[in-house]
Amino acid sequence: MAAPGAAGPGAAAPDVLDLWDRSVRDHAARPALVTPHRELSYQDADRLTDGWAAGLAARGAGPGKLVGLAFGDPARTVLGMLAALKAGAGFTVLDDRLPPAARAALVDRTAAAVWLGDGAHAPEGAYAPAGPDTGGGTAAAAALDAARPVRAAAGSDVAYVLFTSGSTGRPKGTVVERDALRRFASAVAERLALTPHDRWLQVASLGFDVLIEEVFPAFAAGAAVVCRKDTRALDAEELHAALGRTRTTVVELSTQYWLEYARWLAARGTTTPAGLRTVVVGGERMDPHPYRAWQARQPAALAHVYGLTECTVSSTFYTGLLPSDAEEVPLGTPLRDVEISIRQGGRPVPDGETGEIHIGGPLLARGFLDDEAATARRFVADPYAAEPGARLYATGDLGRIDADGQLVFLGRVDDQVKIRGHRLEPARVERALCELPGVDQAVVFPDPASGTALWAFTVPADPAAAPLPGEAVRLTGGDRDALVAPLEAQLPDWAVPRVLHRVAVLPKNPHGKVDKRLLSAWAAAQAGPPAGGPVPDRAADTSRDPLEPLESVLALFREVLGAPALGPDDNFFDHGGQSLLAMRLLARLRESDPAAAGLRASALFASPTPRLLAGALAERRASRR
């Protein structure tokens, strides 16, 4: 595959920036970008990013080159994407949550001509232009007013490179071209019927490809992108408040995030804010029950989406009313310019039959950055296409086309799983565990209860350190840290197992595969009696603390984490806790304790054990009295 630096043939029209220019022309005074400090009109955003683009071009950005973005806030990131495209270059976004080693590796791999950013994670020497919130309003934009560089980019030039989860090794940099981005933005704006009156709240992580879907379809329709002040995740209550405060009409949530928000609304007997008309949901399989419950209770409509980074974000949308007898929530029908086929052994099968989902059409990415072998393996020629040179992307997902022409998801061809919206090959984590001293074998899979965190079962290299056969000993303290700390240094947070057990052997099922159900049963048996029953000595000792709130907080920790033996001094994050479970815990606390009103997820970082959190709640009660 040609590197991003390889310019395409002569400049071609139309271009993705034509969509932006049309919105500037037709909706100059309407808001393009809404930040916590101000609204930036299309006209002002256009002038500001023209100035940024001129600065980028002067520093070497241009067609076939990349501009790296490393801002600490979403609004500047969005402006940086526009500025890079105006300079004729593509962009890549550096996720501020990456461990330092992984961050340095991506900076080296992208070989960006210019780094634009002011975040703490920005590479040394990054260019940090004045932004929309540095004071002066329109005058600040005027001070940066400069002629936009002459655009010589072609539709086949790189628009952006975003890195996938790296499910089978190092993250793959997916190269998406300008024409694919243009077609995608137009098609999504069309499917969701976006208008200049829409306001799309940006909530995705900045290194995640959903960011593309939150921004470019809105700009294509003359709508506004609403940005938070930083990249901190919002819990359900904060999300609800932000949707109402910003008069958001469209928001996109991962499947698990949406479920947390739906539970929060149901627990309070309330509905989505009046202005919210559509919630886009995707990333994992959707259970029909909560989908129907939402459609029965909430005024905001659902759009269930399916797609991959390699195919320019979402490829199919389902917006229908789910039939009462449906066993799966459909993935929907393809966008304009997307071709969906179900194949067995590369050959298309009739509608209704099961096979691997293949995606074709002009929205396919060019391929993978610096990995020609992976590009050739996953982006394959379509021998059954009417036009020569047509390509397909083999998704690895199983599906079928139902009688209504809707795509239905039926599982994975391989063992790849989804964790909090990210694709992961468990073997990647298992290999990392087996490279650690003292670990002979390992298996990793999502927790059976929520599927939002990873469990790991390890077999020690020293048989003397192994528990009895049929036992799963949960690792805590230094034993746990010895395995988790090295993983945190090389893997993203969501890919690090938070609950780890040691076993004598990895049991096999009749098919010769690791019996994950049996491992889960061993772990459940070792956990002891259910919450509310007798507590093992290591976990209890609450008798020394007469405060009843500690007992209630401890019970909620156990309930949310599914850990009946959890003790008052056990750390939430050491026992499988993560952002979605933190939202759930705080929601349950607010239901049962008035002192928890207004408590945010950040409180758990300061008080991560039941005893510390109970103490923090006691202080809040005392201050109120």
Coordinates of C-alpha atoms in Angstrom, one line a residue:
M1 CA 0.0 0.0 0.0
A2 CA 1.2 3.5 -0.8
A3 CA 2.1 5.5 2.3
P4 CA 0.0 8.5 3.2
G5 CA 2.6 10.7 1.7
A6 CA 1.9 9.3 -1.8
A7 CA -0.2 12.0 -3.5
G8 CA -3.1 10.8 -5.7
P9 CA -3.5 11.7 -9.3
G10 CA -4.5 15.2 -10.3
A11 CA -6.8 17.1 -8.0
A12 CA -10.4 16.0 -8.3
A13 CA -13.6 17.6 -7.3
P14 CA -15.8 17.5 -5.4
D15 CA -13.9 17.6 -2.1
V16 CA -14.9 17.1 1.5
L17 CA -14.3 20.8 2.1
D18 CA -16.9 21.7 -0.4
L19 CA -19.5 20.5 2.2
W20 CA -18.0 22.9 4.7
D21 CA -17.8 25.8 2.3
R22 CA -21.4 25.3 1.4
S23 CA -22.5 25.5 5.0
V24 CA -20.3 28.6 5.5
R25 CA -21.9 30.2 2.5
D26 CA -25.5 29.3 3.4
H27 CA -25.4 29.5 7.2
A28 CA -22.6 32.0 7.9
A29 CA -24.2 33.4 11.1
R30 CA -25.4 30.1 12.5
P31 CA -23.3 28.3 15.2
A32 CA -20.8 25.7 13.9
L33 CA -19.1 25.0 17.2
V34 CA -20.5 25.4 20.6
T35 CA -18.1 25.5 23.6
P36 CA -18.7 26.0 27.3
H37 CA -17.5 29.6 26.8
R38 CA -19.0 30.7 23.5
E39 CA -20.6 29.8 20.2
L40 CA -18.5 30.1 17.1
S41 CA -20.4 30.8 13.9
Y42 CA -19.6 29.2 10.6
Q43 CA -18.1 32.4 9.4
D44 CA -15.9 32.9 12.4
A45 CA -14.8 29.2 12.5
D46 CA -14.0 29.5 8.8
R47 CA -11.8 32.5 9.3
L48 CA -10.1 31.0 12.3
T49 CA -9.3 27.7 10.7
D50 CA -8.1 29.5 7.5
G51 CA -5.5 31.1 9.8
W52 CA -4.5 27.8 11.3
A53 CA -4.3 26.2 7.9
A54 CA -1.9 28.9 6.7
G55 CA 0.3 28.3 9.8
L56 CA 0.3 24.5 9.1
A57 CA 1.1 25.0 5.4
A58 CA 4.0 27.3 6.4
R59 CA 5.3 24.4 8.6
G60 CA 5.2 21.8 5.8
A61 CA 1.7 20.5 5.9
G62 CA 0.1 19.7 2.5
P63 CA -1.4 17.0 0.3
G64 CA -0.3 13.5 1.2
K65 CA 1.1 14.7 4.6
L66 CA -0.3 14.2 8.1
V67 CA -1.0 16.8 10.8
G68 CA -1.0 15.3 14.3
L69 CA -3.5 16.7 16.8
A70 CA -2.8 16.6 20.5
F71 CA -5.1 19.1 22.1
G72 CA -6.5 18.7 25.6
D73 CA -10.0 19.8 24.7
P74 CA -12.5 18.7 22.0
A75 CA -13.2 22.1 20.4
R76 CA -9.6 22.7 19.4
T77 CA -9.4 19.2 18.1
V78 CA -12.4 19.7 15.8
L79 CA -10.9 23.0 14.6
G80 CA -7.6 21.3 14.0
M81 CA -9.2 18.6 11.9
L82 CA -10.7 21.3 9.7
A83 CA -7.5 23.3 9.5
A84 CA -5.5 20.2 8.4
L85 CA -7.9 19.5 5.6
K86 CA -7.8 23.1 4.5
A87 CA -4.0 22.8 4.3
G88 CA -4.6 19.9 2.0
A89 CA -3.2 17.4 4.6
G90 CA -4.8 14.6 6.5
F91 CA -5.0 14.5 10.3
T92 CA -4.4 12.0 13.1
V93 CA -5.6 12.4 16.7
L94 CA -3.4 11.3 19.6
D95 CA -5.5 9.9 22.4
D96 CA -4.5 11.5 25.7
R97 CA -5.3 8.3 27.6
L98 CA -2.6 6.2 26.0
P99 CA 0.3 5.1 28.1
P100 CA 3.5 7.0 27.4
A101 CA 5.2 4.1 25.5
A102 CA 2.2 3.6 23.3
R103 CA 1.9 7.3 22.7
A104 CA 5.5 7.6 21.7
A105 CA 5.2 4.7 19.3
L106 CA 2.2 6.2 17.5
V107 CA 4.0 9.6 17.2
D108 CA 6.9 7.8 15.6
R109 CA 4.7 5.7 13.2
T110 CA 2.6 8.6 11.9
A111 CA 5.7 10.7 11.0
A112 CA 3.4 13.8 11.0
A113 CA 4.7 16.9 9.1
V114 CA 3.4 19.1 11.9
W115 CA 2.0 18.5 15.4
L116 CA -0.7 20.8 16.4
G117 CA -1.7 20.9 20.1
D118 CA -1.3 22.2 23.6
G119 CA -2.3 19.2 25.7
A120 CA 0.1 17.7 28.2
H121 CA 0.4 14.7 25.9
A122 CA 1.5 16.8 22.9
P123 CA 4.9 16.0 21.4
E124 CA 7.7 18.4 22.1
G125 CA 7.7 21.4 19.7
A126 CA 4.0 21.1 18.8
Y127 CA 2.5 24.2 17.2
A128 CA -0.2 25.8 19.4
P129 CA -2.1 28.5 17.6
A130 CA -4.5 30.9 19.3
G131 CA -8.0 29.5 19.7
P132 CA -11.6 30.5 19.9
D133 CA -11.6 30.9 23.7
T134 CA -8.4 32.9 24.2
G135 CA -10.2 36.2 24.4
G136 CA -11.2 38.8 21.9
G137 CA -14.2 36.9 20.3
T138 CA -14.4 37.7 16.6
A139 CA -11.4 40.0 16.9
A140 CA -9.2 37.0 17.9
A141 CA -10.3 35.2 14.7
A142 CA -9.7 38.3 12.6
A143 CA -6.2 38.5 14.0
L144 CA -5.5 35.1 12.6
D145 CA -7.2 35.9 9.4
A146 CA -5.1 34.6 6.5
A147 CA -5.7 33.3 3.0
R148 CA -6.5 29.6 3.0
P149 CA -3.7 27.7 1.3
V150 CA -4.4 26.7 -2.3
R151 CA -5.8 23.2 -2.0
A152 CA -4.2 20.8 -4.4
A153 CA -5.4 17.6 -2.6
A154 CA -7.2 15.0 -4.6
G155 CA -10.1 12.8 -3.5
S156 CA -7.6 9.9 -3.2
D157 CA -5.4 11.8 -0.8
V158 CA -5.4 10.9 2.9
A159 CA -8.1 12.7 5.0
Y160 CA -7.2 11.1 8.3
V161 CA -5.4 8.2 9.9
L162 CA -7.0 6.7 13.1
F163 CA -5.7 3.8 15.0
T164 CA -7.9 0.8 15.8
S165 CA -7.7 -1.2 18.9
G166 CA -4.8 -3.2 17.7
S167 CA -6.7 -6.4 18.5
T168 CA -4.0 -8.8 17.2
G169 CA -0.9 -6.9 18.1
R170 CA 0.1 -3.3 17.7
P171 CA -2.7 -0.9 16.8
K172 CA -3.5 -0.6 13.1
G173 CA -3.5 2.9 11.5
T174 CA -6.4 3.0 9.2
V175 CA -5.9 5.4 6.2
V176 CA -9.2 7.0 5.1
E177 CA -9.2 9.2 1.9
R178 CA -10.9 12.5 1.4
D179 CA -13.5 11.2 -1.0
A180 CA -14.6 8.5 1.4
L181 CA -15.0 11.1 4.2
R182 CA -17.0 13.4 1.9
R183 CA -19.3 10.6 0.9
F184 CA -19.7 9.4 4.4
A185 CA -20.5 12.8 5.8
S186 CA -23.2 13.4 3.2
A187 CA -24.7 10.0 3.6
V188 CA -25.1 10.2 7.4
A189 CA -26.5 13.7 7.2
E190 CA -29.0 12.4 4.7
R191 CA -29.9 9.3 6.7
L192 CA -30.4 11.2 10.0
A193 CA -32.2 14.1 8.2
L194 CA -29.8 16.6 9.9
T195 CA -30.7 20.3 9.4
P196 CA -29.0 23.6 10.4
H197 CA -31.2 23.5 13.5
D198 CA -29.5 20.3 14.9
R199 CA -26.9 20.3 17.6
W200 CA -24.7 17.2 18.0
L201 CA -23.1 16.7 21.4
Q202 CA -19.5 15.4 21.1
V203 CA -18.9 12.7 23.7
A204 CA -16.6 10.1 22.1
S205 CA -13.0 9.7 23.1
L206 CA -10.9 11.9 20.7
G207 CA -8.9 8.9 19.5
F208 CA -12.0 6.9 18.6
D209 CA -13.5 6.9 15.1
V210 CA -16.9 7.9 16.4
L211 CA -15.5 11.4 16.6
I212 CA -15.6 11.6 12.8
E213 CA -19.3 10.7 12.8
E214 CA -20.0 13.4 15.5
V215 CA -18.4 16.2 13.5
F216 CA -18.5 15.9 9.7
P217 CA -22.1 15.0 9.1
A218 CA -23.1 17.9 11.3
F219 CA -20.9 20.3 9.3
A220 CA -22.2 18.9 6.0
A221 CA -25.8 19.9 7.1
G222 CA -24.9 23.3 8.6
A223 CA -25.6 22.0 12.1
A224 CA -23.6 22.7 15.3
V225 CA -21.1 20.5 17.0
V226 CA -21.4 20.9 20.8
C227 CA -18.1 20.4 22.6
R228 CA -17.4 19.7 26.3
K229 CA -14.7 21.6 28.1
D230 CA -12.4 18.5 28.4
T231 CA -12.2 14.8 27.5
R232 CA -13.4 13.6 30.9
A233 CA -16.2 11.0 30.6
L234 CA -19.6 12.1 31.7
D235 CA -21.7 9.9 34.0
A236 CA -25.4 9.4 33.3
E237 CA -26.6 12.4 35.4
E238 CA -23.9 14.7 33.9
L239 CA -24.8 13.6 30.4
H240 CA -28.5 14.2 31.0
A241 CA -27.8 17.7 32.3
A242 CA -25.4 18.5 29.4
L243 CA -28.0 17.4 26.8
G244 CA -30.6 19.7 28.3
R245 CA -28.3 22.7 29.0
T246 CA -26.8 22.7 25.5
R247 CA -30.2 22.0 23.7
T248 CA -28.6 19.0 22.0
T249 CA -30.7 17.3 19.4
V250 CA -28.4 14.4 18.5
V251 CA -26.0 12.4 20.5
E252 CA -24.1 9.1 19.9
L253 CA -23.4 6.7 22.7
S254 CA -21.7 3.3 22.9
T255 CA -24.1 0.4 23.7
Q256 CA -23.0 0.1 27.3
Y257 CA -23.0 3.8 27.9
W258 CA -26.6 4.0 26.4
L259 CA -27.7 1.2 28.7
E260 CA -26.4 3.1 31.8
Y261 CA -28.2 6.2 30.7
A262 CA -31.4 4.2 30.0
R263 CA -31.2 2.7 33.5
W264 CA -30.7 6.1 35.0
L265 CA -33.7 7.6 33.3
A266 CA -35.9 4.6 34.3
A267 CA -34.8 4.8 37.9
R268 CA -36.0 8.4 38.1
G269 CA -39.1 7.9 36.0
T270 CA -38.0 10.7 33.7
T271 CA -37.5 11.1 30.0
T272 CA -34.9 12.5 27.7
P273 CA -34.7 16.3 27.4
A274 CA -37.3 17.8 25.1
G275 CA -34.9 18.9 22.5
L276 CA -33.2 15.6 22.0
R277 CA -34.6 13.9 19.0
T278 CA -32.2 11.0 18.1
V279 CA -29.7 8.9 20.1
V280 CA -27.3 7.0 17.9
V281 CA -26.2 3.7 19.5
G282 CA -23.6 1.2 18.4
G283 CA -20.4 -0.7 19.1
E284 CA -21.8 -3.9 20.6
R285 CA -24.7 -6.3 20.2
M286 CA -28.0 -4.7 21.4
D287 CA -30.4 -6.7 23.5
P288 CA -34.0 -6.3 22.3
H289 CA -35.6 -5.9 25.7
P290 CA -33.9 -2.5 26.7
Y291 CA -34.4 -1.4 23.1
R292 CA -38.1 -2.0 23.2
A293 CA -38.3 -0.4 26.7
W294 CA -36.7 2.7 25.5
Q295 CA -39.0 3.0 22.5
A296 CA -42.0 2.6 24.8
R297 CA -40.9 5.3 27.3
Q298 CA -38.6 7.8 25.6
P299 CA -39.5 10.5 23.1
A300 CA -36.0 10.5 21.6
A301 CA -35.7 8.0 18.7
L302 CA -33.0 5.4 18.5
A303 CA -30.6 4.8 15.5
H304 CA -28.8 1.5 15.8
V305 CA -25.6 1.6 13.8
Y306 CA -22.9 -0.8 12.7
G307 CA -19.6 -0.2 11.1
L308 CA -15.8 -0.4 11.4
T309 CA -13.0 2.1 11.3
E310 CA -11.7 0.4 8.1
C311 CA -15.0 1.2 6.4
T312 CA -15.3 4.9 7.5
V313 CA -17.1 4.5 10.8
S314 CA -20.8 3.5 10.4
S315 CA -22.0 1.5 7.4
T316 CA -25.6 0.6 8.3
F317 CA -28.4 2.3 10.3
Y318 CA -31.6 0.9 11.8
T319 CA -34.2 3.4 12.9
G320 CA -37.4 1.3 12.9
L321 CA -39.8 0.4 15.6
L322 CA -38.6 -3.0 16.8
P323 CA -41.3 -5.7 16.3
S324 CA -42.5 -7.5 19.4
D325 CA -41.3 -10.9 18.1
A326 CA -37.8 -9.8 17.0
E327 CA -35.0 -11.8 18.6
E328 CA -32.3 -9.4 17.6
V329 CA -32.1 -5.6 17.0
P330 CA -31.2 -5.3 13.3
L331 CA -28.1 -3.5 12.2
G332 CA -30.2 -1.8 9.5
T333 CA -29.7 -1.0 5.9
P334 CA -26.5 0.4 4.3
L335 CA -25.8 4.0 3.7
R336 CA -25.7 5.4 0.3
D337 CA -22.3 4.3 -1.3
V338 CA -22.1 1.3 1.0
E339 CA -22.5 -2.3 -0.3
I340 CA -23.3 -5.1 2.2
S341 CA -23.1 -8.8 1.3
I342 CA -23.1 -12.0 3.2
R343 CA -20.6 -14.5 2.0
Q344 CA -19.4 -18.1 2.7
G345 CA -15.9 -18.9 1.4
G346 CA -16.0 -15.5 -0.4
R347 CA -19.1 -16.4 -2.4
P348 CA -22.3 -14.4 -1.8
V349 CA -25.2 -16.3 -0.3
P350 CA -29.0 -15.7 -0.7
D351 CA -30.8 -13.5 1.8
G352 CA -31.7 -15.3 4.9
E353 CA -28.6 -17.5 5.0
T354 CA -25.8 -17.0 7.5
G355 CA -22.3 -16.0 6.6
E356 CA -19.6 -13.5 7.1
I357 CA -20.5 -9.8 6.7
H358 CA -18.5 -8.1 3.9
I359 CA -18.5 -4.4 3.2
G360 CA -17.7 -2.8 -0.1
G361 CA -18.1 0.5 -2.0
P362 CA -16.2 3.8 -2.1
L363 CA -16.3 4.3 1.7
L364 CA -13.7 1.6 2.2
A365 CA -10.4 2.9 3.6
R366 CA -7.3 2.8 1.5
G367 CA -5.7 0.3 3.9
F368 CA -3.5 0.2 6.9
L369 CA -0.6 2.5 7.6
D370 CA 2.8 0.8 7.2
D371 CA 1.3 -2.7 7.0
E372 CA 0.9 -3.9 3.4
A373 CA 0.5 -7.5 4.4
A374 CA -2.5 -6.7 6.7
T375 CA -4.0 -4.5 4.0
A376 CA -3.8 -7.3 1.4
R377 CA -5.2 -9.8 3.8
R378 CA -8.3 -7.8 4.9
F379 CA -9.1 -5.6 1.9
V380 CA -9.7 -8.2 -0.9
A381 CA -10.7 -8.1 -4.5
D382 CA -14.3 -8.9 -5.2
P383 CA -14.4 -11.4 -8.0
Y384 CA -18.2 -11.1 -8.3
A385 CA -18.4 -7.3 -8.7
A386 CA -19.7 -5.8 -12.0
E387 CA -16.8 -3.3 -12.0
P388 CA -13.2 -4.3 -12.2
G389 CA -11.0 -3.4 -9.2
A390 CA -13.8 -3.5 -6.7
R391 CA -12.7 -4.3 -3.2
L392 CA -14.3 -5.8 -0.1
Y393 CA -13.6 -5.7 3.6
A394 CA -14.1 -9.0 5.4
T395 CA -15.4 -7.9 8.8
G396 CA -15.1 -11.2 10.8
D397 CA -18.7 -10.7 11.9
L398 CA -21.4 -13.3 11.2
G399 CA -24.8 -12.0 9.9
R400 CA -27.7 -12.5 7.6
I401 CA -30.1 -10.3 5.6
D402 CA -33.7 -10.8 7.0
A403 CA -36.9 -10.7 5.1
D404 CA -37.2 -6.9 5.4
G405 CA -33.7 -6.4 3.9
Q406 CA -32.2 -5.6 7.3
L407 CA -28.7 -6.7 8.3
V408 CA -28.8 -8.8 11.5
F409 CA -25.7 -9.5 13.6
L410 CA -25.1 -13.1 14.7
G411 CA -21.7 -13.1 16.4
R412 CA -18.1 -13.3 15.5
V413 CA -16.3 -15.6 13.1
D414 CA -13.3 -15.8 15.5
D415 CA -12.9 -15.1 19.2
Q416 CA -12.6 -11.4 18.9
V417 CA -14.7 -9.5 21.5
K418 CA -16.0 -6.0 22.2
I419 CA -15.0 -4.2 25.4
R420 CA -16.6 -0.8 25.9
G421 CA -17.0 -0.4 22.2
H422 CA -13.4 -1.5 21.4
R423 CA -12.5 -4.6 19.4
L424 CA -10.0 -6.8 21.2
E425 CA -8.4 -10.1 20.3
P426 CA -8.0 -11.7 23.8
A427 CA -4.9 -13.5 22.6
R428 CA -3.1 -10.1 22.6
V429 CA -3.7 -9.7 26.4
E430 CA -3.0 -13.4 27.0
R431 CA 0.3 -13.2 25.3
A432 CA 1.3 -10.2 27.4
L433 CA 0.4 -12.0 30.6
C434 CA 2.4 -15.1 29.5
E435 CA 5.4 -12.9 29.0
L436 CA 5.4 -12.0 32.7
P437 CA 7.6 -13.9 35.2
G438 CA 5.7 -16.6 36.9
V439 CA 2.9 -17.0 34.4
D440 CA 2.7 -20.2 32.4
Q441 CA -0.8 -20.0 30.8
A442 CA -3.5 -17.4 30.6
V443 CA -7.0 -16.9 29.3
V444 CA -8.9 -13.6 29.1
F445 CA -12.6 -13.0 28.5
P446 CA -15.3 -10.4 29.4
D447 CA -16.9 -10.7 32.8
P448 CA -20.1 -12.8 32.4
A449 CA -22.4 -10.3 34.2
S450 CA -21.9 -7.0 32.4
G451 CA -19.4 -7.7 29.6
T452 CA -17.8 -4.3 30.3
A453 CA -14.5 -5.5 32.0
L454 CA -12.0 -8.2 31.3
W455 CA -11.3 -11.2 33.6
A456 CA -8.0 -13.1 33.4
F457 CA -7.3 -16.6 34.7
T458 CA -3.6 -17.5 35.0
V459 CA -1.8 -20.8 35.6
P460 CA 1.5 -20.2 37.5
A461 CA 4.8 -21.5 36.1
D462 CA 5.6 -23.0 39.6
P463 CA 3.1 -25.8 40.3
A464 CA 3.7 -25.2 44.0
A465 CA 2.1 -21.8 43.7
A466 CA -1.1 -23.2 42.1
P467 CA -4.3 -23.6 44.1
L468 CA -6.1 -26.9 44.4
P469 CA -7.8 -28.2 41.2
G470 CA -11.2 -26.8 40.7
E471 CA -10.4 -23.6 42.7
A472 CA -10.0 -20.1 41.3
V473 CA -8.1 -17.8 43.8
R474 CA -8.7 -14.1 43.2
L475 CA -5.5 -12.2 43.2
T476 CA -5.3 -9.1 45.4
G477 CA -2.6 -6.7 46.6
G478 CA 0.9 -7.2 45.4
D479 CA 0.1 -10.4 43.6
R480 CA -2.4 -8.6 41.5
D481 CA -0.3 -5.5 41.0
A482 CA 2.6 -7.6 39.7
L483 CA 0.4 -8.6 36.7
V484 CA -1.6 -5.5 36.2
A485 CA 1.2 -2.8 36.3
P486 CA 3.1 -4.2 33.3
L487 CA -0.1 -4.5 31.3
E488 CA -1.0 -0.9 32.1
A489 CA 2.3 0.3 30.7
Q490 CA 1.6 -1.2 27.3
L491 CA -2.2 -1.6 26.8
P492 CA -5.0 0.9 26.8
D493 CA -7.0 1.0 30.0
W494 CA -10.0 -0.9 28.7
A495 CA -7.8 -3.8 27.6
V496 CA -6.3 -4.4 31.0
P497 CA -8.0 -7.2 33.0
R498 CA -9.2 -5.8 36.4
V499 CA -10.3 -9.1 37.9
L500 CA -7.5 -11.7 38.0
H501 CA -7.7 -15.3 39.3
R502 CA -5.0 -18.0 39.7
V503 CA -5.9 -21.6 38.8
A504 CA -4.1 -24.9 38.6
V505 CA -5.2 -25.7 35.1
L506 CA -7.3 -24.2 32.3
P507 CA -10.2 -26.7 31.9
K508 CA -11.2 -27.7 28.4
N509 CA -14.7 -28.4 27.0
P510 CA -15.5 -31.3 24.7
H511 CA -14.4 -29.3 21.7
G512 CA -10.9 -28.8 23.2
K513 CA -11.4 -25.1 23.9
V514 CA -11.0 -23.5 27.3
D515 CA -14.2 -23.9 29.3
K516 CA -14.9 -20.3 30.2
R517 CA -18.2 -21.2 31.9
L518 CA -16.5 -23.6 34.2
L519 CA -13.8 -21.0 35.1
S520 CA -16.6 -18.5 35.9
A521 CA -18.3 -21.1 38.1
W522 CA -15.0 -21.7 40.0
A523 CA -14.7 -18.0 40.5
A524 CA -18.3 -17.7 41.8
A525 CA -17.8 -20.6 44.2
Q526 CA -14.6 -19.1 45.6
A527 CA -16.2 -15.7 46.1
G528 CA -18.3 -17.1 49.0
P529 CA -21.8 -16.3 50.1
P530 CA -23.9 -13.6 48.3
A531 CA -23.9 -10.1 49.6
G532 CA -26.0 -9.7 52.7
G533 CA -25.0 -13.1 54.0
P534 CA -22.1 -14.0 56.3
V535 CA -18.9 -12.3 55.3
P536 CA -15.5 -14.1 55.3
D537 CA -13.0 -12.8 57.9
R538 CA -10.8 -11.1 55.3
A539 CA -13.6 -8.9 54.0
A540 CA -15.8 -8.1 57.0
D541 CA -14.5 -6.5 60.2
T542 CA -17.1 -3.8 59.9
S543 CA -17.9 -4.3 63.6
R544 CA -15.2 -2.0 64.5
D545 CA -16.9 0.8 62.6
P546 CA -20.3 1.5 64.0
L547 CA -21.4 3.6 61.1
E548 CA -24.3 2.0 59.3
P549 CA -23.4 4.0 56.1
L550 CA -20.3 1.9 55.7
E551 CA -22.3 -1.2 55.6
S552 CA -24.7 0.2 52.9
V553 CA -21.8 1.5 50.8
L554 CA -20.0 -1.8 51.1
A555 CA -23.2 -3.6 50.0
L556 CA -23.4 -1.4 46.9
F557 CA -19.8 -2.0 46.0
R558 CA -20.4 -5.7 46.2
E559 CA -23.5 -5.5 44.2
V560 CA -22.1 -3.4 41.4
L561 CA -18.8 -5.3 41.2
G562 CA -20.4 -8.7 41.6
A563 CA -17.9 -9.4 44.4
P564 CA -19.8 -10.7 47.5
A565 CA -16.5 -11.1 49.5
L566 CA -15.3 -7.5 48.9
G567 CA -14.1 -5.8 52.1
P568 CA -14.4 -2.3 53.4
D569 CA -10.8 -1.5 52.4
D570 CA -10.8 -3.1 48.9
N571 CA -10.2 -0.7 46.0
F572 CA -13.0 -0.3 43.5
F573 CA -10.6 -0.2 40.5
D574 CA -8.6 -3.2 41.7
H575 CA -11.7 -5.4 41.6
G576 CA -13.0 -4.8 38.1
G577 CA -14.3 -1.2 38.5
Q578 CA -14.2 1.1 35.5
S579 CA -16.1 4.2 34.2
L580 CA -19.4 2.5 33.4
L581 CA -19.5 0.6 36.6
A582 CA -18.6 3.8 38.5
M583 CA -21.6 5.5 36.9
R584 CA -23.8 2.6 38.1
L585 CA -22.4 2.7 41.6
L586 CA -23.0 6.4 42.0
A587 CA -26.5 6.1 40.6
R588 CA -27.3 3.5 43.2
L589 CA -25.8 5.6 45.9
R590 CA -27.8 8.6 44.9
E591 CA -31.0 6.5 45.1
S592 CA -30.3 5.4 48.7
D593 CA -28.4 8.3 50.3
P594 CA -29.3 12.0 50.1
A595 CA -25.7 12.9 50.9
A596 CA -24.6 11.4 47.5
A597 CA -26.7 14.0 45.6
G598 CA -24.4 15.7 43.1
L599 CA -21.6 13.2 43.7
R600 CA -19.6 12.6 40.5
A601 CA -17.5 9.8 39.2
S602 CA -14.3 11.7 40.1
A603 CA -15.2 11.1 43.8
L604 CA -14.3 7.5 43.4
F605 CA -10.8 8.3 42.4
A606 CA -10.3 10.2 45.6
S607 CA -12.2 7.6 47.7
P608 CA -11.9 4.3 45.9
T609 CA -12.8 2.0 48.9
P610 CA -16.1 1.6 50.7
R611 CA -14.6 2.9 54.0
L612 CA -13.1 6.0 52.3
L613 CA -16.3 6.7 50.3
A614 CA -18.5 6.2 53.4
G615 CA -16.2 8.7 55.2
A616 CA -16.6 11.2 52.4
L617 CA -20.4 10.9 52.5
A618 CA -20.3 11.4 56.3
E619 CA -18.3 14.7 55.8
R620 CA -20.9 15.8 53.2
R621 CA -23.7 15.2 55.7
A622 CA -21.8 17.1 58.5
S623 CA -21.2 20.1 56.2
R624 CA -24.8 20.2 55.3
R625 CA -25.9 20.2 58.9

